[in-house]
């Protein structure tokens, strides 16, 4: 019996260039009002040769193969395709496509930063989608995730309620968010919440409770959300990291973060469930 030739398969292509992701503006799979989708084709969607070194096979999405790759620069983008910022793509892509784009971005970042072994300096080689091994000393390397806490602090007095909102110096726009910071070595998440709040606001808090978490692919974070209540202390903002902030009531809320962030989920939850 003659062997049947395997049919070439359409794939989702997660193509990155300089922090931007290639999207299909024709909306081949429009769902839920999202105008864009991820390019879905047999062939690589850009005319130019791709940098095969950074090619990654991702887990399937809806039983369809996914490929991630980064290109150093873009010469030619076909009509209907465009590069948009990964953050911006949250609003434009269906949620499952954005989630996979975030994963793809993190894996590409990991891949490009682990070409050599951190212990002995020899080249590494790929073992699985999410692991490499050093070709000399055998050290295994997995994608790094940097955990950071984020906390919503509320204060109640005489039937009134306030939320603590701060503007960090590294915020790109003029909105107010929540106290956040990176986990330090040897710390529990709860200790991290207490320390960051003390460092950034001089406040003591109580009733620290887990809220939820969110991958934050800028470039490889995990935001871990908590809620807490004010306990004691005068508000004094750490000038180095925060430019302004204070206690806000529902009636005088400033501009708050965009829907992409867990900060917004924490604030929305307070607004809805007070
Ligand atoms: Zn090594």
Coordinates of C-alpha atoms and ligand atoms in Angstrom, one line a residue:
X1 CA 0.0 0.0 0.0
X2 CA 1.3 3.4 -0.9
X3 CA 2.0 5.8 1.9
X4 CA -0.3 8.7 1.9
X5 CA 1.4 12.0 2.2
X6 CA 0.6 13.9 5.4
X7 CA -1.5 16.9 4.7
X8 CA 0.2 20.1 5.7
X9 CA -1.4 21.5 8.8
X10 CA -2.6 25.0 9.6
X11 CA -1.0 26.5 12.7
X12 CA -1.4 29.5 14.9
X13 CA 1.7 31.6 14.5
X14 CA 2.7 33.7 17.5
X15 CA 5.3 36.0 15.9
X16 CA 7.0 38.7 18.1
X17 CA 9.2 41.6 17.1
X18 CA 10.6 44.0 19.6
X19 CA 7.8 43.3 22.2
X20 CA 5.0 43.5 19.6
X21 CA 2.9 40.6 18.4
X22 CA 1.7 39.9 14.9
X23 CA -2.1 39.9 14.7
X24 CA -4.5 39.2 11.9
X25 CA -6.9 42.2 11.5
X26 CA -9.2 40.3 9.2
X27 CA -10.6 38.5 12.2
X28 CA -10.6 35.0 10.7
X29 CA -12.2 33.6 13.9
X30 CA -14.2 36.5 15.3
X31 CA -15.6 35.7 18.7
X32 CA -17.0 37.8 21.5
X33 CA -16.5 41.0 19.7
X34 CA -12.7 40.7 19.5
X35 CA -11.6 42.3 16.2
X36 CA -8.3 40.6 15.8
X37 CA -7.0 37.0 15.9
X38 CA -3.6 35.2 15.7
X39 CA -2.4 34.4 12.1
X40 CA -3.6 30.9 11.2
X41 CA -1.9 29.4 8.2
X42 CA 0.2 26.6 6.9
X43 CA 3.2 28.8 6.1
X44 CA 5.0 31.3 8.2
X45 CA 2.9 34.5 7.8
X46 CA 5.8 36.9 7.1
X47 CA 7.6 36.9 3.8
X48 CA 11.0 37.2 5.3
X49 CA 13.1 34.3 6.7
X50 CA 12.5 33.7 10.3
X51 CA 15.0 33.4 13.0
X52 CA 14.7 29.6 13.5
X53 CA 16.9 29.6 16.6
X54 CA 14.0 31.1 18.5
X55 CA 11.3 28.8 17.1
X56 CA 9.2 27.3 19.8
X57 CA 6.4 24.8 19.7
X58 CA 3.7 25.6 22.1
X59 CA 1.0 23.4 23.6
X60 CA -2.0 23.0 21.2
X61 CA -4.8 25.5 21.4
X62 CA -8.1 23.9 20.7
X63 CA -6.2 20.9 19.3
X64 CA -4.5 23.1 16.7
X65 CA -0.7 23.4 16.7
X66 CA 0.9 26.7 17.9
X67 CA 4.3 28.0 17.1
X68 CA 6.1 31.0 18.7
X69 CA 9.0 32.8 17.2
X70 CA 10.7 36.1 17.3
X71 CA 12.0 38.1 14.4
X72 CA 14.8 40.7 14.7
X73 CA 13.2 43.2 12.4
X74 CA 10.3 43.3 10.0
X75 CA 10.6 44.2 6.4
X76 CA 7.3 43.1 4.9
X77 CA 3.9 42.6 6.5
X78 CA 1.1 41.3 4.3
X79 CA -2.1 43.3 4.0
X80 CA -4.4 42.5 6.9
X81 CA -1.6 41.8 9.3
X82 CA -0.1 44.2 11.8
X83 CA 2.2 44.3 14.9
X84 CA 0.6 45.5 18.1
X85 CA 2.0 45.7 21.7
X86 CA 1.4 42.6 23.7
X87 CA -0.4 44.6 26.4
X88 CA -2.6 46.3 23.8
X89 CA -3.4 42.9 22.3
X90 CA -5.3 42.0 25.5
X91 CA -8.2 44.2 24.3
X92 CA -8.0 43.0 20.7
X93 CA -7.7 39.2 20.9
X94 CA -10.0 36.6 22.3
X95 CA -8.9 35.7 25.8
X96 CA -7.5 32.2 24.9
X97 CA -5.3 33.8 22.2
X98 CA -4.0 36.5 24.5
X99 CA -3.2 33.9 27.2
X100 CA -1.3 31.8 24.7
X101 CA 0.5 34.9 23.4
X102 CA 1.5 35.8 27.0
X103 CA 2.9 32.3 27.4
X104 CA 4.7 32.4 24.0
X105 CA 6.3 35.8 25.0
X106 CA 7.6 34.4 28.3
X107 CA 9.0 31.2 26.6
X108 CA 10.8 33.3 23.9
X109 CA 12.2 35.5 26.6
X110 CA 13.4 32.5 28.5
X111 CA 14.8 30.9 25.4
X112 CA 16.9 33.9 24.4
X113 CA 18.2 34.4 27.9
X114 CA 19.3 30.8 28.5
X115 CA 21.5 30.0 25.5
X116 CA 24.4 29.3 27.8
X117 CA 24.6 27.6 31.2
X118 CA 24.7 29.9 34.1
X119 CA 26.9 27.6 36.1
X120 CA 29.7 26.6 33.6
X121 CA 29.0 28.8 30.5
X122 CA 28.7 26.0 28.0
X123 CA 25.9 26.0 25.4
X124 CA 22.5 24.6 26.5
X125 CA 20.2 22.4 24.4
X126 CA 16.5 22.1 24.4
X127 CA 15.1 19.0 26.2
X128 CA 11.3 19.7 26.1
X129 CA 9.2 22.8 25.4
X130 CA 9.8 24.0 28.9
X131 CA 13.3 22.6 29.8
X132 CA 16.9 22.8 28.6
X133 CA 20.0 21.0 29.7
X134 CA 23.6 22.2 29.7
X135 CA 25.7 20.2 27.2
X136 CA 28.7 20.2 29.5
X137 CA 27.6 19.9 33.2
X138 CA 24.1 18.6 32.7
X139 CA 22.4 21.4 34.7
X140 CA 18.7 21.6 33.9
X141 CA 17.1 25.0 33.2
X142 CA 13.4 25.8 33.3
X143 CA 11.6 29.1 32.5
X144 CA 12.0 31.5 35.4
X145 CA 9.0 33.2 36.9
X146 CA 9.4 36.2 39.1
X147 CA 6.6 36.4 41.8
X148 CA 5.3 39.7 43.0
X149 CA 2.5 40.5 45.4
X150 CA -0.2 43.1 45.0
X151 CA -2.5 44.1 47.8
X152 CA -5.8 46.0 48.2
X153 CA -5.9 47.7 51.6
X154 CA -9.2 49.0 53.0
X155 CA -10.0 51.1 56.1
X156 CA -13.4 51.3 57.8
X157 CA -14.4 53.9 60.3
X158 CA -17.8 55.0 61.5
X159 CA -19.7 53.3 58.6
X160 CA -17.3 54.8 55.9
X161 CA -14.9 52.9 53.9
X162 CA -11.7 53.9 52.0
X163 CA -9.3 52.1 49.7
X164 CA -5.6 52.9 49.5
X165 CA -4.5 53.8 46.0
X166 CA -1.0 54.8 45.0
X167 CA 0.7 56.1 41.9
X168 CA 4.0 54.4 41.3
X169 CA 6.8 56.3 39.5
X170 CA 7.1 53.5 37.0
X171 CA 3.4 53.7 35.9
X172 CA 3.2 54.8 32.3
X173 CA 0.0 56.7 32.6
X174 CA -1.6 58.9 35.3
X175 CA -3.7 56.3 37.0
X176 CA -3.7 55.1 40.6
X177 CA -3.1 51.4 41.5
X178 CA -2.3 49.2 44.5
X179 CA 0.8 48.6 46.5
X180 CA 2.9 45.9 44.9
X181 CA 6.4 44.5 45.0
X182 CA 8.7 41.5 44.3
X183 CA 9.0 38.5 46.6
X184 CA 12.4 38.3 48.3
X185 CA 14.3 35.1 48.8
X186 CA 13.3 33.2 51.9
X187 CA 10.1 35.1 52.4
X188 CA 6.5 33.8 52.5
X189 CA 4.0 35.7 50.3
X190 CA 2.2 37.0 53.5
X191 CA 5.5 38.3 54.9
X192 CA 6.2 40.0 51.5
X193 CA 2.8 41.7 51.6
X194 CA 3.5 43.0 55.2
X195 CA 7.0 44.2 54.3
X196 CA 6.1 45.9 51.0
X197 CA 3.2 47.7 52.7
X198 CA 5.4 48.8 55.6
X199 CA 8.2 49.9 53.2
X200 CA 6.0 51.8 50.8
X201 CA 3.3 53.3 53.1
X202 CA 4.5 53.0 56.7
X203 CA 1.2 51.2 57.5
X204 CA 0.6 48.0 59.5
X205 CA -2.1 45.8 58.1
X206 CA -4.1 42.8 59.3
X207 CA -6.5 40.1 57.8
X208 CA -4.2 39.3 54.8
X209 CA -6.1 37.1 52.5
X210 CA -5.3 35.5 49.1
X211 CA -7.4 36.9 46.3
X212 CA -6.1 35.4 43.0
X213 CA -3.1 35.4 40.7
X214 CA -2.2 36.4 37.1
X215 CA 0.7 35.7 34.8
X216 CA 2.3 39.0 33.9
X217 CA 4.4 38.5 30.8
X218 CA 6.4 41.7 31.0
X219 CA 8.7 39.9 30.8
X220 CA 8.1 36.9 33.1
X221 CA 6.2 37.8 36.3
X222 CA 3.4 36.3 38.3
X223 CA 1.2 38.7 40.2
X224 CA -0.3 37.3 43.4
X225 CA -3.2 39.3 44.7
X226 CA -4.2 39.8 48.3
X227 CA -6.7 41.8 50.3
X228 CA -6.0 43.3 53.7
X229 CA -7.4 45.7 56.3
X230 CA -5.7 48.7 57.8
X231 CA -4.5 48.1 61.3
X232 CA -2.4 51.1 62.4
X233 CA 0.1 53.8 61.5
X234 CA 0.2 57.1 59.7
X235 CA 0.3 57.0 55.9
X236 CA 3.8 58.0 54.7
X237 CA 4.6 57.2 51.1
X238 CA 8.1 55.9 50.1
X239 CA 9.2 58.7 47.8
X240 CA 11.6 56.6 45.8
X241 CA 8.8 54.4 44.3
X242 CA 5.6 56.3 44.8
X243 CA 4.9 59.8 43.6
X244 CA 1.5 60.2 45.2
X245 CA -1.4 58.2 46.8
X246 CA -3.9 58.2 49.6
X247 CA -7.2 56.9 50.9
X248 CA -10.1 57.2 48.5
X249 CA -13.8 56.6 48.9
X250 CA -16.0 55.1 46.2
X251 CA -17.3 58.7 45.4
X252 CA -13.8 60.2 44.8
X253 CA -12.0 57.4 42.9
X254 CA -9.2 58.6 40.6
X255 CA -8.4 57.0 37.3
X256 CA -7.8 53.2 38.0
X257 CA -5.7 50.6 36.1
X258 CA -6.9 49.0 32.8
X259 CA -8.8 45.7 32.8
X260 CA -5.8 43.7 31.8
X261 CA -4.4 43.9 35.4
X262 CA -5.2 42.0 38.6
X263 CA -5.1 45.4 40.2
X264 CA -8.2 46.3 38.4
X265 CA -9.9 43.0 39.3
X266 CA -9.1 43.7 43.0
X267 CA -10.5 47.3 42.8
X268 CA -13.6 46.2 40.8
X269 CA -14.2 43.5 43.4
X270 CA -14.1 46.1 46.1
X271 CA -16.5 48.4 44.2
X272 CA -19.0 45.5 43.6
X273 CA -18.8 43.7 47.0
X274 CA -18.3 46.4 49.6
Ligands
LIG1 ZN1 26.8 23.8 32.6

